[in-house]
Amino acid sequence: TSEEAASAHTDATSGATSALKQLNEDGTYSAFGAGDIHFADVNNDGIIDSKDKQVIGNPNPDFYGSFTTSLSINKLTVSAALAYSIGNDVYNYSRSQLESGSTLSNQTSTMLTRWTGEGQVTNQPKAVYGDPMGNARFSDRWIEDGSYLRLKNVKVSYKIPLKSSFIESFDVWASASNLVTLTKYLGIDPECSSENSALFQGIDNGLLPLTQSCQVGFKLNL
């Protein structure tokens, strides 16, 4: 509400309350109001600026790995490979552009829940062209848990029985990749990187994600 925004800052000395502010390029100050993001005033000076920056997010997982399993019944074999990552953070740059509410470009359906009136409870701030209060600036609003469990590959093969003097074996198989991914990440793919460098790991800038694919084939041993 406007009342909550007007008392978001408490002076450590006097105990007086006031709105959080930001310094504009022309030297004036603008106060954060109802519907704006409530940023952390780390140094408690009542002004949101570079002095309030903190280290946020870590693209390195706490645990990661993969495991496989295989089951054979007579001439039929089914195998699967799974991969997982736990504790890695992802900067969802794509969402920061598609949910900023600051331009005339297309936005996601999340914007339908944006703040529009006093007392509304929502995680989506109000939409203002140009974003004068910097609600869409880089913050932990865009940092998400990138943990996932992915079914990387499933393969089914069948050995066709043959009685031949020159064909030793004949197998037919079918496989599928990236069928299922279990994750809370809101983007397209939690296994992302904007570039090959380690400095760009965990940044989702909308590059083509891993796609689902299917293959069929046969193996003939003479």
Tab-separated table of C-alpha atoms in Angstrom:
chain	number	residue	atom	x	y	z
A	1	THR	CA	0.000	0.000	0.000
A	2	SER	CA	0.996	3.647	-0.223
A	3	GLU	CA	1.219	3.855	3.568
A	4	GLU	CA	3.627	0.894	3.699
A	5	ALA	CA	5.776	2.414	0.952
A	6	ALA	CA	5.845	5.779	2.747
A	7	SER	CA	7.264	4.148	5.900
A	8	ALA	CA	9.596	1.572	4.303
A	9	HIS	CA	12.716	3.231	5.757
A	10	THR	CA	13.341	3.750	9.479
A	11	ASP	CA	16.071	6.152	10.550
A	12	ALA	CA	18.428	4.349	12.926
A	13	THR	CA	19.005	7.487	15.039
A	14	SER	CA	15.657	9.216	15.297
A	15	GLY	CA	13.359	6.295	14.553
A	16	ALA	CA	11.488	8.422	12.008
A	17	THR	CA	10.060	6.638	8.997
A	18	SER	CA	10.106	7.696	5.359
A	19	ALA	CA	9.915	6.252	1.871
A	20	LEU	CA	12.902	4.638	0.208
A	21	LYS	CA	14.287	6.832	-2.573
A	22	GLN	CA	16.593	6.689	-5.558
A	23	LEU	CA	18.789	9.432	-6.977
A	24	ASN	CA	17.892	10.518	-10.501
A	25	GLU	CA	20.350	11.654	-13.170
A	26	ASP	CA	19.228	15.292	-12.764
A	27	GLY	CA	20.103	15.264	-9.047
A	28	THR	CA	16.549	14.948	-7.772
A	29	TYR	CA	15.135	12.056	-5.763
A	30	SER	CA	12.162	9.818	-6.537
A	31	ALA	CA	10.369	7.846	-3.834
A	32	PHE	CA	9.367	4.212	-4.240
A	33	GLY	CA	5.614	3.837	-3.941
A	34	ALA	CA	2.924	1.199	-3.814
A	35	GLY	CA	3.405	-1.408	-6.525
A	36	ASP	CA	7.175	-0.919	-6.729
A	37	ILE	CA	9.736	-3.576	-5.838
A	38	HIS	CA	10.938	-3.289	-2.226
A	39	PHE	CA	14.728	-3.426	-2.533
A	40	ALA	CA	16.973	-4.114	0.464
A	41	ASP	CA	18.519	-0.919	1.874
A	42	VAL	CA	21.718	-2.631	3.033
A	43	ASN	CA	23.469	0.448	4.464
A	44	ASN	CA	20.184	1.864	5.836
A	45	ASP	CA	20.601	5.354	4.381
A	46	GLY	CA	17.144	5.429	2.811
A	47	ILE	CA	18.535	5.510	-0.723
A	48	ILE	CA	18.669	2.538	-3.100
A	49	ASP	CA	21.941	2.767	-5.043
A	50	SER	CA	25.166	0.890	-5.777
A	51	LYS	CA	26.077	0.928	-2.076
A	52	ASP	CA	23.298	-1.596	-1.478
A	53	LYS	CA	24.642	-4.193	-3.901
A	54	GLN	CA	25.171	-7.722	-2.608
A	55	VAL	CA	26.577	-10.926	-4.064
A	56	ILE	CA	23.583	-12.940	-5.272
A	57	GLY	CA	23.362	-16.318	-6.958
A	58	ASN	CA	25.884	-19.068	-7.616
A	59	PRO	CA	25.834	-21.033	-10.889
A	60	ASN	CA	27.892	-23.854	-9.375
A	61	PRO	CA	25.793	-26.789	-8.132
A	62	ASP	CA	26.244	-28.375	-4.728
A	63	PHE	CA	25.863	-31.793	-6.318
A	64	TYR	CA	25.649	-32.972	-9.902
A	65	GLY	CA	26.053	-36.201	-11.791
A	66	SER	CA	24.308	-38.927	-13.733
A	67	PHE	CA	23.351	-42.562	-13.453
A	68	THR	CA	22.244	-45.296	-15.814
A	69	THR	CA	20.183	-48.440	-15.595
A	70	SER	CA	19.531	-51.370	-17.904
A	71	LEU	CA	17.065	-54.250	-17.976
A	72	SER	CA	17.275	-57.274	-20.266
A	73	ILE	CA	14.546	-59.857	-20.749
A	74	ASN	CA	15.385	-62.591	-23.242
A	75	LYS	CA	16.190	-60.705	-26.446
A	76	LEU	CA	14.729	-57.361	-25.327
A	77	THR	CA	16.915	-54.718	-23.631
A	78	VAL	CA	15.753	-51.413	-22.134
A	79	SER	CA	18.299	-48.863	-20.894
A	80	ALA	CA	17.991	-45.342	-19.500
A	81	ALA	CA	20.350	-42.503	-18.538
A	82	LEU	CA	19.462	-39.696	-16.126
A	83	ALA	CA	21.327	-36.519	-15.160
A	84	TYR	CA	20.815	-34.255	-12.171
A	85	SER	CA	22.028	-30.975	-10.687
A	86	ILE	CA	21.238	-29.683	-7.197
A	87	GLY	CA	21.832	-26.212	-5.785
A	88	ASN	CA	22.796	-24.246	-8.899
A	89	ASP	CA	21.309	-20.791	-9.502
A	90	VAL	CA	20.290	-19.423	-12.901
A	91	TYR	CA	19.980	-15.777	-13.954
A	92	ASN	CA	16.802	-15.786	-16.043
A	93	TYR	CA	17.665	-12.899	-18.351
A	94	SER	CA	14.895	-13.863	-20.770
A	95	ARG	CA	12.273	-13.471	-18.037
A	96	SER	CA	13.754	-10.119	-17.011
A	97	GLN	CA	12.950	-8.876	-20.516
A	98	LEU	CA	9.584	-10.575	-20.929
A	99	GLU	CA	8.220	-9.527	-17.515
A	100	SER	CA	9.721	-6.063	-17.122
A	101	GLY	CA	6.508	-4.268	-18.061
A	102	SER	CA	8.603	-1.306	-19.205
A	103	THR	CA	8.361	-1.482	-22.997
A	104	LEU	CA	5.759	-2.002	-25.707
A	105	SER	CA	7.160	-5.429	-26.645
A	106	ASN	CA	5.284	-8.660	-26.007
A	107	GLN	CA	5.285	-9.920	-22.420
A	108	THR	CA	4.438	-13.235	-20.771
A	109	SER	CA	1.054	-14.004	-19.250
A	110	THR	CA	2.581	-13.324	-15.806
A	111	MET	CA	1.972	-9.644	-16.516
A	112	LEU	CA	-1.735	-10.331	-16.056
A	113	THR	CA	-1.004	-10.586	-12.310
A	114	ARG	CA	0.861	-7.239	-12.153
A	115	TRP	CA	0.065	-4.784	-9.360
A	116	THR	CA	-2.831	-2.551	-10.314
A	117	GLY	CA	-4.287	-1.225	-7.056
A	118	GLU	CA	-3.912	-0.616	-3.332
A	119	GLY	CA	-3.724	-3.708	-1.148
A	120	GLN	CA	-3.242	-6.173	-4.003
A	121	VAL	CA	-1.034	-9.125	-3.019
A	122	THR	CA	1.221	-10.129	-5.917
A	123	ASN	CA	4.876	-10.770	-6.741
A	124	GLN	CA	4.606	-8.798	-9.983
A	125	PRO	CA	5.179	-5.023	-9.672
A	126	LYS	CA	3.216	-2.401	-11.531
A	127	ALA	CA	3.949	-1.822	-15.205
A	128	VAL	CA	5.304	1.636	-16.044
A	129	TYR	CA	6.701	2.513	-19.447
A	130	GLY	CA	10.429	3.188	-19.223
A	131	ASP	CA	10.626	1.683	-15.713
A	132	PRO	CA	11.624	4.974	-13.988
A	133	MET	CA	12.051	3.279	-10.573
A	134	GLY	CA	14.185	0.429	-11.938
A	135	ASN	CA	11.871	-2.361	-10.835
A	136	ALA	CA	13.272	-4.596	-13.596
A	137	ARG	CA	16.934	-3.900	-12.778
A	138	PHE	CA	19.257	-6.826	-12.061
A	139	SER	CA	18.234	-8.286	-8.698
A	140	ASP	CA	17.485	-11.611	-7.053
A	141	ARG	CA	14.018	-11.284	-8.553
A	142	TRP	CA	15.559	-12.885	-11.632
A	143	ILE	CA	17.755	-15.436	-9.835
A	144	GLU	CA	16.098	-18.865	-9.750
A	145	ASP	CA	16.865	-22.331	-8.468
A	146	GLY	CA	18.160	-24.291	-11.461
A	147	SER	CA	18.127	-27.734	-9.822
A	148	TYR	CA	16.791	-30.441	-12.109
A	149	LEU	CA	16.463	-34.136	-12.808
A	150	ARG	CA	16.451	-34.993	-16.519
A	151	LEU	CA	15.762	-38.225	-18.347
A	152	LYS	CA	18.586	-37.844	-20.848
A	153	ASN	CA	18.058	-40.986	-22.897
A	154	VAL	CA	15.902	-44.095	-23.162
A	155	LYS	CA	16.802	-46.897	-25.546
A	156	VAL	CA	14.925	-50.082	-26.439
A	157	SER	CA	16.623	-52.752	-28.530
A	158	TYR	CA	15.558	-56.195	-29.703
A	159	LYS	CA	17.798	-58.941	-31.002
A	160	ILE	CA	16.049	-60.671	-33.865
A	161	PRO	CA	16.791	-64.393	-33.910
A	162	LEU	CA	18.350	-65.445	-37.206
A	163	LYS	CA	19.804	-68.680	-38.490
A	164	SER	CA	22.354	-67.697	-41.069
A	165	SER	CA	25.884	-68.730	-41.939
A	166	PHE	CA	27.000	-65.159	-42.742
A	167	ILE	CA	24.843	-62.971	-40.374
A	168	GLU	CA	25.998	-63.223	-36.769
A	169	SER	CA	23.306	-60.948	-35.244
A	170	PHE	CA	20.648	-58.457	-36.245
A	171	ASP	CA	19.398	-55.854	-33.721
A	172	VAL	CA	16.736	-53.184	-34.143
A	173	TRP	CA	16.532	-50.281	-31.725
A	174	ALA	CA	14.783	-47.022	-30.934
A	175	SER	CA	15.891	-44.268	-28.586
A	176	ALA	CA	14.631	-40.911	-27.339
A	177	SER	CA	16.564	-38.048	-25.723
A	178	ASN	CA	15.574	-35.310	-23.255
A	179	LEU	CA	12.073	-36.673	-22.764
A	180	VAL	CA	11.343	-35.359	-19.264
A	181	THR	CA	12.895	-32.661	-17.067
A	182	LEU	CA	11.744	-32.192	-13.464
A	183	THR	CA	12.554	-28.668	-12.238
A	184	LYS	CA	11.069	-25.579	-10.583
A	185	TYR	CA	12.942	-23.305	-12.976
A	186	LEU	CA	10.553	-20.976	-14.819
A	187	GLY	CA	12.622	-20.721	-17.990
A	188	ILE	CA	12.796	-23.115	-20.915
A	189	ASP	CA	15.852	-25.077	-19.812
A	190	PRO	CA	17.768	-24.978	-16.483
A	191	GLU	CA	20.828	-26.523	-18.154
A	192	CYS	CA	21.858	-23.289	-19.846
A	193	SER	CA	24.856	-21.085	-20.571
A	194	SER	CA	25.101	-17.896	-22.607
A	195	GLU	CA	28.646	-18.787	-23.777
A	196	ASN	CA	31.146	-21.613	-23.456
A	197	SER	CA	33.274	-19.693	-20.961
A	198	ALA	CA	32.928	-20.580	-17.277
A	199	LEU	CA	32.190	-16.898	-16.602
A	200	PHE	CA	28.895	-17.175	-18.482
A	201	GLN	CA	27.546	-20.334	-16.856
A	202	GLY	CA	24.070	-20.093	-15.353
A	203	ILE	CA	22.902	-17.229	-17.585
A	204	ASP	CA	19.767	-17.935	-19.591
A	205	ASN	CA	19.660	-15.390	-22.407
A	206	GLY	CA	17.263	-17.298	-24.625
A	207	LEU	CA	19.612	-19.492	-26.629
A	208	LEU	CA	18.210	-22.665	-28.206
A	209	PRO	CA	17.681	-25.215	-25.399
A	210	LEU	CA	18.261	-28.944	-25.519
A	211	THR	CA	15.505	-30.404	-27.682
A	212	GLN	CA	13.663	-33.693	-27.609
A	213	SER	CA	14.703	-36.120	-30.308
A	214	CYS	CA	13.984	-39.681	-31.406
A	215	GLN	CA	16.090	-42.120	-33.412
A	216	VAL	CA	15.511	-45.570	-34.841
A	217	GLY	CA	18.031	-47.898	-36.425
A	218	PHE	CA	19.450	-51.370	-36.747
A	219	LYS	CA	22.783	-53.066	-36.199
A	220	LEU	CA	23.932	-55.894	-38.443
A	221	ASN	CA	26.929	-58.021	-37.550
A	222	LEU	CA	28.313	-60.189	-40.334
